[in-house]
Short mmCIF file of C-alpha atoms in Angstrom, two decimals:
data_model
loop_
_atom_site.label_atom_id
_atom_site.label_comp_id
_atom_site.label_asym_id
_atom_site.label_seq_id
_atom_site.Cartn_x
_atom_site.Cartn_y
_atom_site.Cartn_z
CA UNK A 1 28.47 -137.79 -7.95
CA UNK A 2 26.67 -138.38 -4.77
CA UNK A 3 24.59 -135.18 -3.37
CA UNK A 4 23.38 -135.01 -0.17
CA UNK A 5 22.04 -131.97 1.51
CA UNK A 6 21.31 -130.94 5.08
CA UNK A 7 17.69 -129.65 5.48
CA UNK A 8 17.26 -126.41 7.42
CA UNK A 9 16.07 -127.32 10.92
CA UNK A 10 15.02 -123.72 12.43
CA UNK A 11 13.38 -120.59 11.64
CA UNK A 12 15.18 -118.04 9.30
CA UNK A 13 13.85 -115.82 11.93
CA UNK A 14 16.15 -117.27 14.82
CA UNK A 15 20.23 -117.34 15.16
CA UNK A 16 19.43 -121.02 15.22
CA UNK A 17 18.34 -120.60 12.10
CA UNK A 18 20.70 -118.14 10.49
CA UNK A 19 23.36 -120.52 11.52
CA UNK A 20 21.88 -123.70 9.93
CA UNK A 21 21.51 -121.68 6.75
CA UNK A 22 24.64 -120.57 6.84
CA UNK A 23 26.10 -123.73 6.94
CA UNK A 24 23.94 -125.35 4.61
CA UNK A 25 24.57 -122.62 1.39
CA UNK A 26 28.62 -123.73 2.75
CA UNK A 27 27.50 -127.27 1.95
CA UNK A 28 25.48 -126.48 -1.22
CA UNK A 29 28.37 -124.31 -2.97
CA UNK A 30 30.86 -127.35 -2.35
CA UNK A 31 28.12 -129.60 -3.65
CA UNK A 32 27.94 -127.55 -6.70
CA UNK A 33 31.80 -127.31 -6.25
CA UNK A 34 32.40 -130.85 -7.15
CA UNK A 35 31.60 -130.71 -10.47
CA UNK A 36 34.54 -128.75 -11.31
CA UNK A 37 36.80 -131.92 -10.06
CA UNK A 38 37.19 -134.93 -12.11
CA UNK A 39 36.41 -137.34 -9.38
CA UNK A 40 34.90 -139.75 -12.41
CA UNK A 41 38.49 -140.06 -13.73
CA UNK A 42 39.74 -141.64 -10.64
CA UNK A 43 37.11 -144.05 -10.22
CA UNK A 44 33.53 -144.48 -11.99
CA UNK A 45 32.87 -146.18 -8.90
CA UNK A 46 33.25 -143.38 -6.65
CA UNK A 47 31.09 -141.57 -5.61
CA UNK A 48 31.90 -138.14 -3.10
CA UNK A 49 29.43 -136.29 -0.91
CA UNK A 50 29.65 -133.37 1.73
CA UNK A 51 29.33 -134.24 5.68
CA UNK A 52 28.41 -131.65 7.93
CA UNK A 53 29.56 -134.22 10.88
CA UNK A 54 32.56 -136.16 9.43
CA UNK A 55 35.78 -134.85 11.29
CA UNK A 56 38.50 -136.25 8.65
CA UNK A 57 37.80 -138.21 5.16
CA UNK A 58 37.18 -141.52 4.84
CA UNK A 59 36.59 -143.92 1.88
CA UNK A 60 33.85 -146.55 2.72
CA UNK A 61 32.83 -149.52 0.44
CA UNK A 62 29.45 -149.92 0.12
CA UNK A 63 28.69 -153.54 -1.10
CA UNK A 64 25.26 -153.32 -2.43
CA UNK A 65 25.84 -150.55 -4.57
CA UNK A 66 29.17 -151.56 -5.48
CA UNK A 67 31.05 -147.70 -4.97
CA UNK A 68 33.23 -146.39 -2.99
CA UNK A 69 31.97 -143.60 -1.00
CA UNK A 70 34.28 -140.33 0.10
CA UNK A 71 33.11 -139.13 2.72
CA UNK A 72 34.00 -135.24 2.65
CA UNK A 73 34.21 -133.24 5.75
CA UNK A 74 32.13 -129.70 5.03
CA UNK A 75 35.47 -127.23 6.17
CA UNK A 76 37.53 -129.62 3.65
CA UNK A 77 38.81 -128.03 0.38
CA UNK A 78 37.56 -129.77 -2.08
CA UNK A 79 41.28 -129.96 -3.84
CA UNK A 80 42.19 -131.83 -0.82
CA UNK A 81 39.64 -134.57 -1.03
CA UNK A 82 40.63 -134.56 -5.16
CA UNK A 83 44.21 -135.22 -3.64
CA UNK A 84 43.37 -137.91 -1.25
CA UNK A 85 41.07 -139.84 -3.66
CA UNK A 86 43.68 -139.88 -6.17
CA UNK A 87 45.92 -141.14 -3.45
CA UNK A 88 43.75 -143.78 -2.66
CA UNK A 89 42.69 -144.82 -6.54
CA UNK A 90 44.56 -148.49 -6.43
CA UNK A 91 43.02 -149.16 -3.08
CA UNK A 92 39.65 -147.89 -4.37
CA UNK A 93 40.22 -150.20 -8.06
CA UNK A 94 40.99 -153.16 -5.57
CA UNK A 95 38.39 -153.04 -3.31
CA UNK A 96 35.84 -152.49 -6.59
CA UNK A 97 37.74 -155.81 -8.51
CA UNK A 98 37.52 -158.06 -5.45
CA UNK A 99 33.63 -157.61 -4.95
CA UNK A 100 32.10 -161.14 -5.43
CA UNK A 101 30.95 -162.03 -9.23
CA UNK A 102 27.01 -160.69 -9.01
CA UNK A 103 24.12 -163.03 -9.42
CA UNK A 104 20.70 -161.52 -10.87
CA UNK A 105 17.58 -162.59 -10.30
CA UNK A 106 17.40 -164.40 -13.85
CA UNK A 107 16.31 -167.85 -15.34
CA UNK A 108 19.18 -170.18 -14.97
CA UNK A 109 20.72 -168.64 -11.87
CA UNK A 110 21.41 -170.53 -8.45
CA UNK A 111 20.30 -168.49 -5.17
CA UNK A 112 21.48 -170.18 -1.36
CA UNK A 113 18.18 -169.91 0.11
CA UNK A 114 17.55 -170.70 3.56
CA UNK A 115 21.15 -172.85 3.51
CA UNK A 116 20.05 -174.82 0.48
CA UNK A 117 20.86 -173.52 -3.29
CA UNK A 118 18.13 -173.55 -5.50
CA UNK A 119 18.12 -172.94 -9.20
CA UNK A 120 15.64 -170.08 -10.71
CA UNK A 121 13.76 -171.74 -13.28
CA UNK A 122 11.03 -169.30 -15.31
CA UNK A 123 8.35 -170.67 -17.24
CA UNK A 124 6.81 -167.98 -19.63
CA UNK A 125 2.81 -167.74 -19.99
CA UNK A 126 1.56 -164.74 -21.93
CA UNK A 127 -1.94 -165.71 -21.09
CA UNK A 128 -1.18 -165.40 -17.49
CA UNK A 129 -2.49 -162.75 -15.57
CA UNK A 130 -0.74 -163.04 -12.16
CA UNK A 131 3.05 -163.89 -11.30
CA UNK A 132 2.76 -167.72 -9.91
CA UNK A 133 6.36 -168.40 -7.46
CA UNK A 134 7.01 -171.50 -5.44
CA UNK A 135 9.99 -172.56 -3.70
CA UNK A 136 10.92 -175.61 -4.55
CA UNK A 137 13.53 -177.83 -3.05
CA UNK A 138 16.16 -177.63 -5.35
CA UNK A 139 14.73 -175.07 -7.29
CA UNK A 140 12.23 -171.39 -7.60
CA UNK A 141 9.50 -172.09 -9.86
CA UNK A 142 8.45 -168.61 -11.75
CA UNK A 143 5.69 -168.85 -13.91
CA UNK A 144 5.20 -165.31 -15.30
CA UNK A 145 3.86 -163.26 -18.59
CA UNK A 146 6.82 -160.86 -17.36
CA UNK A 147 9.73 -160.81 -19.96
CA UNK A 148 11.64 -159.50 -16.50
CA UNK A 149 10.69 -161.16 -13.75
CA UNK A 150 13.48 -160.15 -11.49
CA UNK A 151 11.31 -157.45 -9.38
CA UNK A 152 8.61 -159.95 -8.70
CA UNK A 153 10.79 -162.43 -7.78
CA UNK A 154 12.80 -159.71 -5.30
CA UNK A 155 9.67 -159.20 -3.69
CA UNK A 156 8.50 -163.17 -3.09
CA UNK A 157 12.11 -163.57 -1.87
CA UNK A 158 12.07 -160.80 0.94
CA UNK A 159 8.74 -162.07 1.88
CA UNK A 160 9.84 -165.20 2.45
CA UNK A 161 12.18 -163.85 4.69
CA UNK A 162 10.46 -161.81 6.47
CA UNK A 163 8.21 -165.13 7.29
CA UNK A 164 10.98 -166.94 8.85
CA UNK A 165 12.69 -163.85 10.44
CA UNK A 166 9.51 -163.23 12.11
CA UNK A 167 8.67 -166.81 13.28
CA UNK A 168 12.52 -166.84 14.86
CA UNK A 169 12.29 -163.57 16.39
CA UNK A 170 8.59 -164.16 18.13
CA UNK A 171 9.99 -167.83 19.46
CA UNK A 172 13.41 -166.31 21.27
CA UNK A 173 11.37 -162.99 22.32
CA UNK A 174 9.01 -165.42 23.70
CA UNK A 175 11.74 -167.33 25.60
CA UNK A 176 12.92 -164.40 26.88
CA UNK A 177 8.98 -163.42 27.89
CA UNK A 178 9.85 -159.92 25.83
CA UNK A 179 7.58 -158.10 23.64
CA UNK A 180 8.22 -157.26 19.87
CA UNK A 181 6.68 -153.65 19.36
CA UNK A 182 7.28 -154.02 15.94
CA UNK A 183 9.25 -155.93 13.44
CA UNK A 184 10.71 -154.74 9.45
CA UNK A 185 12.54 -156.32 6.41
CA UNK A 186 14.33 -153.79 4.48
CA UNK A 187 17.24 -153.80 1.80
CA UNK A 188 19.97 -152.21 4.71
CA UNK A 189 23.09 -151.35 3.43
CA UNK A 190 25.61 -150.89 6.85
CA UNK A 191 23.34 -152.88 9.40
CA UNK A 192 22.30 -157.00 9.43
CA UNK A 193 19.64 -155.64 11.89
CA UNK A 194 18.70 -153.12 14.81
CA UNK A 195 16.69 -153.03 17.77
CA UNK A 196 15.02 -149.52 19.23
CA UNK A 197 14.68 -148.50 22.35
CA UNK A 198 11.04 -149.01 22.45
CA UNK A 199 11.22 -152.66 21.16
CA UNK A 200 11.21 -152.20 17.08
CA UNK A 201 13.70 -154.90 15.65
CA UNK A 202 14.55 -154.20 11.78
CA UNK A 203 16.41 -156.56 9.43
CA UNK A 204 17.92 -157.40 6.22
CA UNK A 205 15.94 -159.39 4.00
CA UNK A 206 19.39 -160.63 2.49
CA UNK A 207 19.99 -162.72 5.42
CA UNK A 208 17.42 -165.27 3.37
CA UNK A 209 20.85 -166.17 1.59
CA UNK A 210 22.75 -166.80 5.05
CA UNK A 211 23.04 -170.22 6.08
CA UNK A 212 20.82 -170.97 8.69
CA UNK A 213 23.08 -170.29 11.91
CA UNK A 214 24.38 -166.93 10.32
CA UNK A 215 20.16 -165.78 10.24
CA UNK A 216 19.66 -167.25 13.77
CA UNK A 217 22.47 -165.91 15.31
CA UNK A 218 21.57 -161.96 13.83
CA UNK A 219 18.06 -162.67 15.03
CA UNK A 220 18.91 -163.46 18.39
CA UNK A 221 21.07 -160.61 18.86
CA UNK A 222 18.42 -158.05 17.68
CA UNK A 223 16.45 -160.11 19.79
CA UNK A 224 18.79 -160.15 23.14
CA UNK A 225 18.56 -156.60 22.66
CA UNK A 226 15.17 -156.24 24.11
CA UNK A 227 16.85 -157.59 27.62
CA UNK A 228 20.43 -155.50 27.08
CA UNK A 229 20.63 -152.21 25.22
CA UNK A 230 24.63 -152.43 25.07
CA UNK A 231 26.74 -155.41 24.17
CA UNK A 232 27.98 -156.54 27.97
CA UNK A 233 28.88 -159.64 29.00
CA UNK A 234 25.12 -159.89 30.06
CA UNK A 235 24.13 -159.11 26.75
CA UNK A 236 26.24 -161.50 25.01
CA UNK A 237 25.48 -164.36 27.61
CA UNK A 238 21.71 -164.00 26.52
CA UNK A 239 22.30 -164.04 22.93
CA UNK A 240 24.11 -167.25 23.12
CA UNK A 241 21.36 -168.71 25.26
CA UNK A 242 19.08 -168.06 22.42
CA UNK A 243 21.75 -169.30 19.36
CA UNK A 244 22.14 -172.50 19.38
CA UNK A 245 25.84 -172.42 16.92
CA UNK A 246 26.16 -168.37 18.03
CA UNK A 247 30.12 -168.83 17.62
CA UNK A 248 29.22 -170.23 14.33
CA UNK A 249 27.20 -167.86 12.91
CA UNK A 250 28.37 -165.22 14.24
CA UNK A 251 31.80 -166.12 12.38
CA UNK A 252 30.13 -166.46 8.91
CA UNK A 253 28.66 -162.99 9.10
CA UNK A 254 31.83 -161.23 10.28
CA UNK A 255 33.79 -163.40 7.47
CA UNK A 256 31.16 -163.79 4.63
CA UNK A 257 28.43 -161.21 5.30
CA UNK A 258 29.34 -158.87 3.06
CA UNK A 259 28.59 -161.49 0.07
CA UNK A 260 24.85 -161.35 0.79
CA UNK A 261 24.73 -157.94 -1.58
CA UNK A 262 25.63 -159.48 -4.77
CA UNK A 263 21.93 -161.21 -5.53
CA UNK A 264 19.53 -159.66 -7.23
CA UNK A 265 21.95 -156.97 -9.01
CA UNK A 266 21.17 -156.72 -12.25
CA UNK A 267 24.41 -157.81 -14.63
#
């Protein structure tokens, strides 16, 4: 079951604080609470937490992970949320049996990288001391002593994207005579990227299996986000200045975006 807890934020001195409290021993006994309700039965791939925000429930697929999350509000009984997830089991068994076949990071398997697919091959050396990658063409050498190579080829994979994120973001920031203040490549889960107020752009390193015009056009909206902090027709105008096939990309993210998760899970 998924457990999430709200951290105290004042004093246990204050009202503020007494308050907080208050509410988070709430959320902790319906945390504790949940065991008691055979969520597992509905689903194995659900998994239920308490939200000190959420105003209704809500069932959200989360792609990488493969689950279905409940999203409980905190003044919800938890027999209620038992009732609506068992009301919602086939949608939550369809959603799980229509995610895309997974592809691991394993000798054998094909991986679109940078628009062109290229076959993992991994050459085993026990007398070598260091983890040799190169991508190929057609193909990602691995020569390893590793009997699992998967987390060392994860890690050459998101810095190769981070490389060519980088390289497109500093050319269109450039163009737009804008200043990165800092730019991340993390394993997101809801967002393709971000950009702060104060100039930090964050993406996905699975964009590295987007075609190319999917990856340009997310860059150069993070990127049109250092002119427009909203998404006006202003905004949008200077995104498309800076993607060359922006209805094109943008298309195969909304459509197909959600397929980047299934590399590198293990099967």
């Amino acid at each position: 079951m998924g457990k999430r807890v709200t951290p105290l934020r004042a004093g246990r001195g204050s009202r503020q604080g007494q308050a907080h409290g208050s509410a988070d021993l709430r959320i902790l006994a319906q945390e504790r609470a949940l065991r008691a309700y055979p969520f597992a039965d509905i689903s194995e791939n659900l998994e239920v937490s308490i939200s000190p925000r959420a105003k209704r429930m809500a069932l959200r697929l989360n792609h990488r992970d493969r689950i279905v999350h409940l999203v409980v509000p905190k003044r919800a009984s938890l027999r209620s949320a038992y009732d609506f997830a068992q009301d919602h089991q086939n949608w939550i068994q369809e959603k799980i049996s229509k995610l895309p076949k997974i592809v691991p990071f394993q000798d054998g398997k094909t991986l679109p990288v940078f628009g062109r697919d290229r076959r993992i091959i991994v050459l085993y050396n026990k007398a070598l001391r260091k983890t040799d990658i190169q991508l190929k063409k057609n193909e990602i050498i691995v020569i390893t002593n590793k009997k699992d190579p998967a987390g060392r080829i994860r890690r050459f994979l998101m810095e190769q994207a981070r490389k060519k994120i980088s390289l497109l973001a500093q050319e269109k920031a450039d163009r737009l005579d804008k200043k990165i203040a800092h730019l991340s490549v993390r394993d997101t889960v809801s967002r393709w990227g971000s950009c702060s107020e104060d100039g930090r752009l964050s993406f996905s390193w699975r964009l590295i299996f987007a075609p190319p015009e999917a990856m340009d056009y997310v860059v150069a909206h993070e990127v049109a986000h250092l002119v427009y902090m909203d998404h006006s027709r202003n905004f949008w105008a200077v995104c498309e200045e800076l993607c060359d096939d922006y209805a094109q990309g943008k298309g195969w993210m909304h459509t197909n975006g959600h397929d980047l998760m299934r590399f590198g899970i293990e099967s």
